[in-house]
Amino acid sequence: MILDSCTIILLAKASVLEKASESYNIKITSPVQEEVLEGKKKMFPDALLLERLVNEKKIKIVEVPLEKMHKMMQDFNMDKGEASVIARGLQEKELVGTDNRQGRKAARVYGLDLIGSIEVIVSLQKKKKISREKALEALSILQKEGWFSSYLIEQAKGDVQ
Amino acid sequence: MSEVEFLGARMEKEIIEMVEDTAQEEHIDKTKALKELIILGREQYLLQKYLQLYQQGKCSLDKAAKMAGLTVHEMMQEAAKVGMQSEQTIEEYRRGVQLLG
């Protein structure tokens, strides 16, 4: 799966990014890496974590189809990070992970298989890679971040066995 | 900062008082106070403008972050602060869980 900056940051905040990287073949593009690592200047933990996971090869950097990326940037008014993820998803028919409205819109337009950070957490628990308590804690963190509706989070909490 | 140019402008008394109050509070001269207020104002203006564009679905979050001079992490925080949430539906969530197996 290929993830964008939003999803990387949210999974890091929920303290499940490393477990996700061990359970799934997570890829990012260089523009996404750059976007997240900008947070190093402000000592954001997600930036430092991503740097470590890339160095340990738990998260791989993959190539970007540049022409498709530029088309996404133009058509959807995206920057390189988001555009590169959609472009890569299109080119390689990969599962796209984004919690960004515009990214999700583009994924729908092109009929790409799409996931978000909530599904990753629920899936990790279903596969017993994290405990029920850990999954509930991660979902509560996402709820506090305010990025998702309470209704969606409660549905996900209900699905955690 | 680059070379200095002169910019003359007529302003209401209330705005001049804002500059004077800021200068006094920060123990700086009025010119520096005015510059700082302009820079802060411009930052706020860009943040609001690009948050609005993001909310209207006219740009992506990373584009909004870049144009407002913020990191993606910071832009996410700003968007959440003003109540902007993901529009992901329950159906999309269920399909996503299915895809991950």
Short mmCIF file of N, CA and C in Angstrom, two decimals, chain B:
data_model
loop_
_atom_site.label_atom_id
_atom_site.label_comp_id
_atom_site.label_asym_id
_atom_site.label_seq_id
_atom_site.Cartn_x
_atom_site.Cartn_y
_atom_site.Cartn_z
N MET B 1 15.68 39.37 5.41
CA MET B 1 14.83 40.36 4.71
C MET B 1 15.64 41.10 3.65
N SER B 2 14.94 41.58 2.62
CA SER B 2 15.62 42.20 1.48
C SER B 2 15.80 43.71 1.70
N GLU B 3 16.16 44.41 0.60
CA GLU B 3 16.37 45.86 0.65
C GLU B 3 15.13 46.59 1.15
N VAL B 4 15.36 47.72 1.79
CA VAL B 4 14.25 48.48 2.37
C VAL B 4 13.73 49.51 1.37
N GLU B 5 12.39 49.60 1.25
CA GLU B 5 11.76 50.64 0.43
C GLU B 5 10.79 51.41 1.29
N PHE B 6 10.43 52.58 0.86
CA PHE B 6 9.50 53.39 1.64
C PHE B 6 8.07 53.13 1.17
N LEU B 7 7.14 52.96 2.14
CA LEU B 7 5.72 52.78 1.81
C LEU B 7 4.93 53.75 2.68
N GLY B 8 4.31 54.75 2.06
CA GLY B 8 3.51 55.68 2.84
C GLY B 8 2.06 55.27 2.79
N ALA B 9 1.33 55.38 3.90
CA ALA B 9 -0.08 55.00 3.90
C ALA B 9 -0.84 55.82 4.93
N ARG B 10 -2.07 56.24 4.57
CA ARG B 10 -2.93 56.92 5.55
C ARG B 10 -3.71 55.86 6.30
N MET B 11 -3.75 56.02 7.63
CA MET B 11 -4.46 55.01 8.42
C MET B 11 -5.35 55.67 9.45
N GLU B 12 -6.42 54.95 9.81
CA GLU B 12 -7.32 55.45 10.87
C GLU B 12 -6.56 55.51 12.19
N LYS B 13 -7.03 56.38 13.07
CA LYS B 13 -6.41 56.57 14.39
C LYS B 13 -6.33 55.24 15.14
N GLU B 14 -7.41 54.43 15.02
CA GLU B 14 -7.47 53.16 15.78
C GLU B 14 -6.34 52.22 15.35
N ILE B 15 -6.04 52.23 14.04
CA ILE B 15 -4.98 51.33 13.55
C ILE B 15 -3.62 51.82 14.02
N ILE B 16 -3.43 53.13 13.99
CA ILE B 16 -2.17 53.70 14.48
C ILE B 16 -1.99 53.35 15.95
N GLU B 17 -3.09 53.42 16.70
CA GLU B 17 -3.01 53.07 18.13
C GLU B 17 -2.61 51.61 18.32
N MET B 18 -3.09 50.74 17.42
CA MET B 18 -2.70 49.31 17.49
C MET B 18 -1.18 49.20 17.36
N VAL B 19 -0.63 49.95 16.43
CA VAL B 19 0.82 49.88 16.19
C VAL B 19 1.54 50.42 17.43
N GLU B 20 1.06 51.54 17.95
CA GLU B 20 1.71 52.16 19.11
C GLU B 20 1.62 51.25 20.34
N ASP B 21 0.45 50.65 20.54
CA ASP B 21 0.27 49.74 21.69
C ASP B 21 1.21 48.54 21.58
N THR B 22 1.30 48.00 20.35
CA THR B 22 2.18 46.84 20.14
C THR B 22 3.62 47.22 20.42
N ALA B 23 4.03 48.40 19.94
CA ALA B 23 5.41 48.86 20.15
C ALA B 23 5.71 48.97 21.65
N GLN B 24 4.74 49.50 22.37
CA GLN B 24 4.92 49.69 23.82
C GLN B 24 5.00 48.33 24.53
N GLU B 25 4.05 47.43 24.17
CA GLU B 25 3.99 46.12 24.84
C GLU B 25 5.23 45.29 24.59
N GLU B 26 5.75 45.39 23.36
CA GLU B 26 6.91 44.56 22.98
C GLU B 26 8.24 45.28 23.15
N HIS B 27 8.21 46.53 23.59
CA HIS B 27 9.42 47.34 23.79
C HIS B 27 10.23 47.43 22.50
N ILE B 28 9.51 47.72 21.42
CA ILE B 28 10.19 47.90 20.12
C ILE B 28 9.71 49.22 19.52
N ASP B 29 10.37 49.67 18.45
CA ASP B 29 9.93 50.93 17.84
C ASP B 29 8.70 50.68 16.96
N LYS B 30 8.05 51.75 16.55
CA LYS B 30 6.77 51.62 15.83
C LYS B 30 6.95 50.96 14.46
N THR B 31 8.08 51.23 13.82
CA THR B 31 8.32 50.62 12.51
C THR B 31 8.40 49.10 12.64
N LYS B 32 9.13 48.64 13.63
CA LYS B 32 9.27 47.19 13.84
C LYS B 32 7.91 46.59 14.22
N ALA B 33 7.17 47.32 15.05
CA ALA B 33 5.84 46.84 15.45
C ALA B 33 4.94 46.69 14.23
N LEU B 34 4.98 47.67 13.36
CA LEU B 34 4.15 47.64 12.15
C LEU B 34 4.54 46.46 11.26
N LYS B 35 5.83 46.26 11.07
CA LYS B 35 6.32 45.13 10.25
C LYS B 35 5.82 43.81 10.83
N GLU B 36 5.95 43.67 12.15
CA GLU B 36 5.55 42.39 12.77
C GLU B 36 4.05 42.16 12.65
N LEU B 37 3.28 43.22 12.80
CA LEU B 37 1.83 43.06 12.65
C LEU B 37 1.46 42.70 11.22
N ILE B 38 2.15 43.28 10.26
CA ILE B 38 1.88 42.95 8.86
C ILE B 38 2.23 41.49 8.57
N ILE B 39 3.37 41.06 9.05
CA ILE B 39 3.80 39.67 8.81
C ILE B 39 2.81 38.70 9.45
N LEU B 40 2.46 38.98 10.71
CA LEU B 40 1.49 38.11 11.40
C LEU B 40 0.15 38.11 10.68
N GLY B 41 -0.26 39.28 10.26
CA GLY B 41 -1.55 39.41 9.56
C GLY B 41 -1.53 38.62 8.25
N ARG B 42 -0.42 38.69 7.53
CA ARG B 42 -0.29 37.99 6.27
C ARG B 42 -0.34 36.48 6.49
N GLU B 43 0.34 36.04 7.55
CA GLU B 43 0.33 34.59 7.88
C GLU B 43 -1.08 34.12 8.18
N GLN B 44 -1.81 34.90 8.97
CA GLN B 44 -3.19 34.54 9.30
C GLN B 44 -4.08 34.57 8.06
N TYR B 45 -3.86 35.55 7.23
CA TYR B 45 -4.64 35.69 6.00
C TYR B 45 -4.46 34.47 5.11
N LEU B 46 -3.20 34.05 4.93
CA LEU B 46 -2.91 32.89 4.08
C LEU B 46 -3.50 31.62 4.69
N LEU B 47 -3.38 31.49 6.00
CA LEU B 47 -3.92 30.30 6.67
C LEU B 47 -5.42 30.21 6.44
N GLN B 48 -6.12 31.31 6.66
CA GLN B 48 -7.57 31.29 6.49
C GLN B 48 -7.96 31.04 5.03
N LYS B 49 -7.25 31.69 4.14
CA LYS B 49 -7.55 31.53 2.71
C LYS B 49 -7.42 30.09 2.27
N TYR B 50 -6.29 29.44 2.67
CA TYR B 50 -6.05 28.08 2.18
C TYR B 50 -6.84 27.03 2.94
N LEU B 51 -7.20 27.33 4.19
CA LEU B 51 -8.12 26.43 4.90
C LEU B 51 -9.47 26.43 4.20
N GLN B 52 -9.89 27.60 3.79
CA GLN B 52 -11.18 27.72 3.10
C GLN B 52 -11.15 26.96 1.78
N LEU B 53 -10.07 27.12 1.03
CA LEU B 53 -9.95 26.41 -0.25
C LEU B 53 -9.95 24.90 -0.03
N TYR B 54 -9.29 24.46 1.04
CA TYR B 54 -9.26 23.04 1.35
C TYR B 54 -10.67 22.56 1.70
N GLN B 55 -11.36 23.34 2.51
CA GLN B 55 -12.72 22.97 2.91
C GLN B 55 -13.66 22.89 1.71
N GLN B 56 -13.45 23.77 0.77
CA GLN B 56 -14.29 23.80 -0.42
C GLN B 56 -13.89 22.73 -1.45
N GLY B 57 -12.86 21.96 -1.12
CA GLY B 57 -12.43 20.91 -2.04
C GLY B 57 -11.69 21.47 -3.25
N LYS B 58 -11.09 22.64 -3.08
CA LYS B 58 -10.40 23.27 -4.21
C LYS B 58 -8.89 23.09 -4.16
N CYS B 59 -8.39 22.52 -3.08
CA CYS B 59 -6.97 22.17 -3.05
C CYS B 59 -6.75 21.08 -2.01
N SER B 60 -5.61 20.41 -2.15
CA SER B 60 -5.30 19.33 -1.20
C SER B 60 -4.70 19.94 0.06
N LEU B 61 -4.60 19.12 1.10
CA LEU B 61 -4.07 19.61 2.37
C LEU B 61 -2.60 19.98 2.25
N ASP B 62 -1.85 19.19 1.48
CA ASP B 62 -0.42 19.51 1.39
C ASP B 62 -0.20 20.78 0.58
N LYS B 63 -1.06 21.03 -0.39
CA LYS B 63 -0.99 22.27 -1.16
C LYS B 63 -1.33 23.45 -0.25
N ALA B 64 -2.37 23.29 0.55
CA ALA B 64 -2.77 24.35 1.48
C ALA B 64 -1.63 24.64 2.46
N ALA B 65 -1.00 23.59 2.95
CA ALA B 65 0.11 23.75 3.90
C ALA B 65 1.25 24.53 3.25
N LYS B 66 1.60 24.14 2.03
CA LYS B 66 2.73 24.79 1.35
C LYS B 66 2.44 26.28 1.13
N MET B 67 1.23 26.59 0.67
CA MET B 67 0.91 27.98 0.36
C MET B 67 0.81 28.84 1.62
N ALA B 68 0.44 28.19 2.74
CA ALA B 68 0.32 28.95 3.99
C ALA B 68 1.64 28.96 4.77
N GLY B 69 2.65 28.30 4.24
CA GLY B 69 3.96 28.29 4.91
C GLY B 69 4.01 27.39 6.13
N LEU B 70 3.17 26.34 6.13
CA LEU B 70 3.14 25.43 7.27
C LEU B 70 3.56 24.03 6.84
N THR B 71 3.89 23.19 7.81
CA THR B 71 4.09 21.77 7.49
C THR B 71 2.71 21.12 7.37
N VAL B 72 2.67 19.92 6.78
CA VAL B 72 1.40 19.19 6.68
C VAL B 72 0.86 18.91 8.08
N HIS B 73 1.76 18.53 8.99
CA HIS B 73 1.38 18.27 10.38
C HIS B 73 0.66 19.48 10.98
N GLU B 74 1.24 20.68 10.79
CA GLU B 74 0.65 21.90 11.35
C GLU B 74 -0.68 22.22 10.69
N MET B 75 -0.76 22.02 9.38
CA MET B 75 -2.00 22.32 8.66
C MET B 75 -3.12 21.39 9.11
N MET B 76 -2.78 20.14 9.40
CA MET B 76 -3.80 19.21 9.91
C MET B 76 -4.34 19.71 11.24
N GLN B 77 -3.45 20.21 12.08
CA GLN B 77 -3.88 20.73 13.38
C GLN B 77 -4.79 21.94 13.21
N GLU B 78 -4.41 22.82 12.30
CA GLU B 78 -5.22 24.03 12.07
C GLU B 78 -6.59 23.66 11.52
N ALA B 79 -6.62 22.70 10.60
CA ALA B 79 -7.90 22.27 10.01
C ALA B 79 -8.80 21.66 11.08
N ALA B 80 -8.22 20.81 11.92
CA ALA B 80 -9.00 20.16 12.98
C ALA B 80 -9.51 21.20 13.99
N LYS B 81 -8.68 22.22 14.26
CA LYS B 81 -9.06 23.28 15.23
C LYS B 81 -10.35 23.96 14.82
N VAL B 82 -10.52 24.16 13.49
CA VAL B 82 -11.73 24.85 13.03
C VAL B 82 -12.83 23.85 12.63
N GLY B 83 -12.67 22.63 13.06
CA GLY B 83 -13.74 21.63 12.90
C GLY B 83 -13.80 20.96 11.54
N MET B 84 -12.75 21.08 10.74
CA MET B 84 -12.77 20.41 9.43
C MET B 84 -12.43 18.95 9.64
N GLN B 85 -13.32 18.08 9.20
CA GLN B 85 -13.09 16.66 9.41
C GLN B 85 -13.05 15.93 8.08
N SER B 86 -12.52 14.73 8.12
CA SER B 86 -12.53 13.86 6.96
C SER B 86 -13.99 13.61 6.57
N GLU B 87 -14.24 13.50 5.27
CA GLU B 87 -15.61 13.22 4.81
C GLU B 87 -15.80 11.74 4.53
N GLN B 88 -14.94 10.93 5.07
CA GLN B 88 -15.03 9.50 4.85
C GLN B 88 -16.36 8.97 5.36
N THR B 89 -17.01 8.13 4.54
CA THR B 89 -18.30 7.56 4.93
C THR B 89 -18.10 6.20 5.59
N ILE B 90 -19.16 5.75 6.24
CA ILE B 90 -19.11 4.42 6.88
C ILE B 90 -18.88 3.34 5.81
N GLU B 91 -19.51 3.52 4.66
CA GLU B 91 -19.36 2.54 3.57
C GLU B 91 -17.91 2.46 3.11
N GLU B 92 -17.28 3.62 2.99
CA GLU B 92 -15.87 3.65 2.57
C GLU B 92 -15.00 2.97 3.63
N TYR B 93 -15.31 3.23 4.88
CA TYR B 93 -14.56 2.60 5.99
C TYR B 93 -14.71 1.08 5.91
N ARG B 94 -15.93 0.60 5.73
CA ARG B 94 -16.17 -0.86 5.70
C ARG B 94 -15.45 -1.48 4.50
N ARG B 95 -15.49 -0.81 3.39
CA ARG B 95 -14.81 -1.31 2.19
C ARG B 95 -13.30 -1.35 2.43
N GLY B 96 -12.80 -0.32 3.11
CA GLY B 96 -11.36 -0.27 3.43
C GLY B 96 -10.93 -1.43 4.32
N VAL B 97 -11.75 -1.74 5.32
CA VAL B 97 -11.43 -2.85 6.22
C VAL B 97 -11.43 -4.16 5.42
N GLN B 98 -12.39 -4.27 4.50
CA GLN B 98 -12.47 -5.47 3.63
C GLN B 98 -11.22 -5.61 2.78
N LEU B 99 -10.76 -4.50 2.22
CA LEU B 99 -9.59 -4.52 1.34
C LEU B 99 -8.35 -4.97 2.09
N LEU B 100 -8.28 -4.62 3.39
CA LEU B 100 -7.10 -4.99 4.16
C LEU B 100 -7.17 -6.43 4.66
N GLY B 101 -8.34 -7.03 4.52
CA GLY B 101 -8.49 -8.47 4.82
C GLY B 101 -8.56 -8.81 6.29
#
